[in-house]
């Protein structure tokens, strides 16, 4: 759930775009899992703080850590951490993780700075923000923060952040060097986290009837190219939908 108009997006496939955008080396899945294993002690300590200080309840859920908390409105927050990183990448579990990160953790406070509207971050509780930021460091692009910067009838500007604030990266210097596996990997992460043009992305999202045209998702673009090739969209003349004379309020291609 978003606060201040800021939302979380979960999509492991976005790692490809962000590896290119940030210039950070995209680790192989096995290397990501090794980093996750090295981070597991830190993640477990954060879970312990949620239980002891924030009154979350940990219950037996097989090999995973399952945490529950009750909100003031009576909702139950449900949060799980797998023992390895691979479940995050498992397509059959995609909807489960998407629901957890985008809709399920009502307790996570996504924030937008009142003095700098481009500064979007996790406001708390601190243990959850630490877990979120650690996952961002291990697999940049899998979890991003987004907010709208402006919109009209043709589309909207979306501001996205794929890395933790540089202050958080600096505060966890020694631990991140160990978890990421090298001083170079940490130095690269710190450099990019300080670079607003790399750590953030501004995208124009077009409004479309079938929701296929989006500049922020390489997967959508690839699907669209394939469809366009099969249906030979290149042979169709460009049409300005705003000039369409039809009163059907439908697709501008209706007159083709």
XYZ file of C-alpha atoms in Angstrom:
256
model
C 0.000 0.000 0.000
C 1.356 3.406 -0.939
C 1.715 6.494 1.214
C 2.308 10.019 -0.159
C 1.511 8.684 -3.639
C 4.549 6.372 -3.557
C 4.129 2.702 -4.445
C 6.247 -0.442 -4.476
C 6.654 -2.490 -7.650
C 7.932 -6.072 -7.654
C 9.236 -7.547 -10.905
C 12.475 -9.575 -11.148
C 12.530 -9.044 -14.936
C 13.152 -5.326 -14.384
C 16.687 -6.209 -13.271
C 17.721 -6.218 -16.936
C 16.628 -2.612 -17.498
C 18.160 -1.379 -14.252
C 21.471 -3.160 -14.835
C 21.755 -1.178 -18.060
C 20.449 2.061 -16.538
C 22.655 1.987 -13.434
C 25.668 0.396 -15.207
C 25.885 -2.028 -12.272
C 26.981 -5.574 -13.054
C 23.984 -7.913 -13.147
C 24.879 -10.964 -11.106
C 23.968 -14.476 -12.167
C 21.155 -16.107 -10.197
C 23.595 -18.370 -8.334
C 25.684 -15.348 -7.291
C 22.569 -13.490 -6.142
C 21.582 -16.475 -4.031
C 25.052 -16.599 -2.454
C 24.760 -12.903 -1.594
C 21.299 -13.555 -0.153
C 22.710 -16.350 2.010
C 25.395 -13.993 3.320
C 22.678 -11.428 4.063
C 20.374 -13.895 5.792
C 21.809 -13.286 9.245
C 21.140 -9.559 8.859
C 17.622 -10.233 7.565
C 16.908 -12.601 10.467
C 18.087 -9.978 12.950
C 15.677 -7.476 11.403
C 12.896 -10.045 11.748
C 13.779 -10.436 15.421
C 13.401 -6.687 15.920
C 9.961 -6.789 14.284
C 8.918 -9.503 16.730
C 10.443 -8.056 19.897
C 9.984 -4.314 19.414
C 7.111 -3.983 16.942
C 5.044 -6.886 18.319
C 4.902 -8.884 15.103
C 4.180 -12.571 15.538
C 6.402 -15.247 13.995
C 4.727 -18.577 13.275
C 5.883 -21.914 11.878
C 5.557 -21.856 8.088
C 7.744 -24.680 6.844
C 11.173 -23.507 5.751
C 10.125 -19.872 5.394
C 9.888 -17.163 7.992
C 6.296 -15.989 8.243
C 5.458 -12.864 10.191
C 2.051 -11.487 11.055
C 0.980 -8.218 12.619
C -2.378 -6.618 13.305
C -3.039 -3.041 12.219
C -5.175 -0.545 14.106
C -7.877 -0.994 11.460
C -7.930 -4.742 12.027
C -6.007 -5.778 8.913
C -3.363 -8.493 9.143
C 0.047 -7.797 7.650
C 1.625 -10.937 6.221
C 5.299 -11.061 5.341
C 7.501 -14.020 4.427
C 11.184 -14.461 3.651
C 12.336 -17.563 1.746
C 15.472 -19.484 2.833
C 17.013 -18.947 -0.622
C 16.656 -16.236 -3.250
C 15.304 -18.541 -5.966
C 11.617 -18.347 -4.910
C 11.690 -14.619 -5.754
C 12.597 -15.609 -9.326
C 10.129 -18.480 -9.611
C 7.462 -17.543 -12.158
C 4.857 -19.742 -10.447
C 5.282 -17.675 -7.259
C 5.342 -14.289 -8.987
C 1.777 -13.296 -8.095
C 2.366 -14.255 -4.452
C 5.443 -12.032 -4.122
C 3.807 -9.241 -6.094
C 0.848 -9.262 -3.734
C 3.113 -9.298 -0.685
C 5.278 -6.364 -1.712
C 2.757 -4.259 -3.609
C -0.435 -4.862 -1.643
C 0.170 -7.005 1.393
C 2.506 -5.065 3.664
C 0.264 -2.291 4.912
C 2.821 -1.535 7.630
C 5.514 -0.452 5.166
C 5.521 3.320 4.938
C 6.527 4.613 1.520
C 7.317 8.305 1.688
C 8.023 11.351 -0.446
C 10.101 14.217 0.895
C 8.063 17.433 1.322
C 11.128 19.491 0.383
C 12.226 17.378 -2.604
C 9.344 15.626 -4.371
C 11.788 13.434 -6.293
C 13.120 11.952 -3.048
C 11.048 8.800 -2.479
C 11.987 6.289 0.196
C 10.813 3.768 2.804
C 9.869 5.693 5.934
C 9.455 2.744 8.273
C 9.192 0.725 10.300
C 12.983 0.565 10.325
C 13.332 -3.260 10.257
C 11.151 -3.501 7.135
C 12.985 -0.667 5.403
C 16.299 -2.414 6.157
C 15.003 -5.666 4.639
C 13.653 -3.816 1.589
C 16.893 -1.912 1.013
C 19.016 -5.043 1.415
C 16.980 -6.799 -1.276
C 17.451 -3.746 -3.508
C 21.226 -3.992 -3.045
C 21.325 -7.712 -3.801
C 19.067 -7.554 -6.881
C 18.730 -3.951 -8.147
C 15.486 -3.458 -10.064
C 13.513 -6.322 -8.544
C 11.936 -3.935 -6.028
C 11.462 -0.304 -6.962
C 9.632 2.694 -5.555
C 7.489 4.675 -7.979
C 5.371 7.815 -7.940
C 3.615 9.966 -10.496
C 5.252 13.288 -11.339
C 2.429 14.509 -13.579
C -0.287 13.204 -15.877
C -2.776 14.164 -18.576
C -5.184 12.372 -20.922
C -2.307 11.042 -23.040
C -0.245 9.499 -20.261
C 1.781 10.164 -17.159
C 5.309 10.784 -15.950
C 6.531 8.163 -13.504
C 9.536 8.612 -11.219
C 11.201 5.361 -10.129
C 13.920 4.528 -7.613
C 15.768 1.191 -7.681
C 18.444 1.714 -5.011
C 18.498 2.681 -1.320
C 19.459 6.209 -0.263
C 23.230 6.658 -0.383
C 23.208 7.363 3.379
C 21.844 3.858 4.027
C 24.501 2.327 1.765
C 27.208 4.272 3.604
C 25.870 3.270 7.033
C 26.132 -0.426 6.107
C 29.548 -0.201 4.477
C 31.389 -3.202 5.959
C 28.384 -5.497 5.900
C 27.568 -4.732 2.252
C 31.175 -5.327 1.197
C 30.877 -8.801 2.709
C 27.396 -9.528 1.340
C 28.090 -8.293 -2.203
C 31.312 -10.276 -2.279
C 33.894 -7.606 -3.094
C 34.995 -4.056 -2.376
C 34.493 -3.199 -6.052
C 30.853 -4.281 -6.006
C 30.226 -2.096 -2.957
C 32.109 0.888 -4.405
C 30.060 0.644 -7.606
C 26.816 0.473 -5.620
C 27.765 3.505 -3.533
C 28.777 5.484 -6.619
C 25.480 4.807 -8.372
C 23.384 5.450 -5.241
C 24.908 8.949 -5.158
C 24.083 9.546 -8.831
C 20.486 10.699 -9.222
C 20.504 10.021 -12.962
C 21.468 6.372 -12.361
C 19.621 5.507 -9.142
C 16.378 7.036 -10.460
C 14.497 6.844 -13.737
C 11.890 9.168 -15.229
C 9.552 7.446 -17.698
C 6.639 8.559 -19.845
C 3.820 6.019 -19.597
C 1.335 6.259 -22.462
C -2.338 5.652 -21.863
C -3.439 2.748 -24.062
C -6.691 0.850 -24.395
C -5.040 -2.554 -23.987
C -2.320 -1.290 -21.637
C 0.471 -2.633 -23.831
C 2.454 0.525 -24.501
C 4.764 1.373 -21.596
C 8.207 2.951 -21.731
C 9.304 1.646 -18.330
C 9.089 -2.082 -19.020
C 11.417 -3.745 -21.484
C 9.227 -6.862 -21.312
C 6.205 -4.909 -22.545
C 8.235 -3.356 -25.346
C 9.486 -6.765 -26.467
C 5.949 -8.185 -26.506
C 4.720 -5.210 -28.503
C 7.501 -5.532 -31.080
C 6.647 -9.199 -31.594
C 2.969 -8.427 -32.040
C 3.731 -5.521 -34.356
C 5.896 -7.724 -36.524
C 3.232 -10.413 -36.851
C 0.445 -7.982 -37.664
C 2.611 -5.669 -39.800
C 1.762 -2.527 -37.886
C 4.529 -0.774 -39.794
C 2.230 -0.714 -42.834
C -0.528 1.084 -40.930
C -0.458 4.884 -41.317
C 0.103 6.885 -38.147
C -3.095 8.365 -36.760
C -3.476 11.124 -34.222
C -6.214 9.803 -31.927
C -7.051 13.309 -30.812
C -8.132 14.160 -34.355
C -10.365 11.105 -34.807
C -13.827 12.128 -35.996
C -15.569 9.053 -34.658
C -17.928 9.455 -31.726
C -17.431 5.877 -30.529
C -14.699 6.937 -28.089
C -12.857 3.819 -29.217
C -9.469 3.041 -30.658
C -8.288 5.546 -33.317
C -7.564 2.588 -35.593
C -11.325 1.987 -36.009
C -11.360 4.072 -39.226
C -8.493 2.173 -40.877
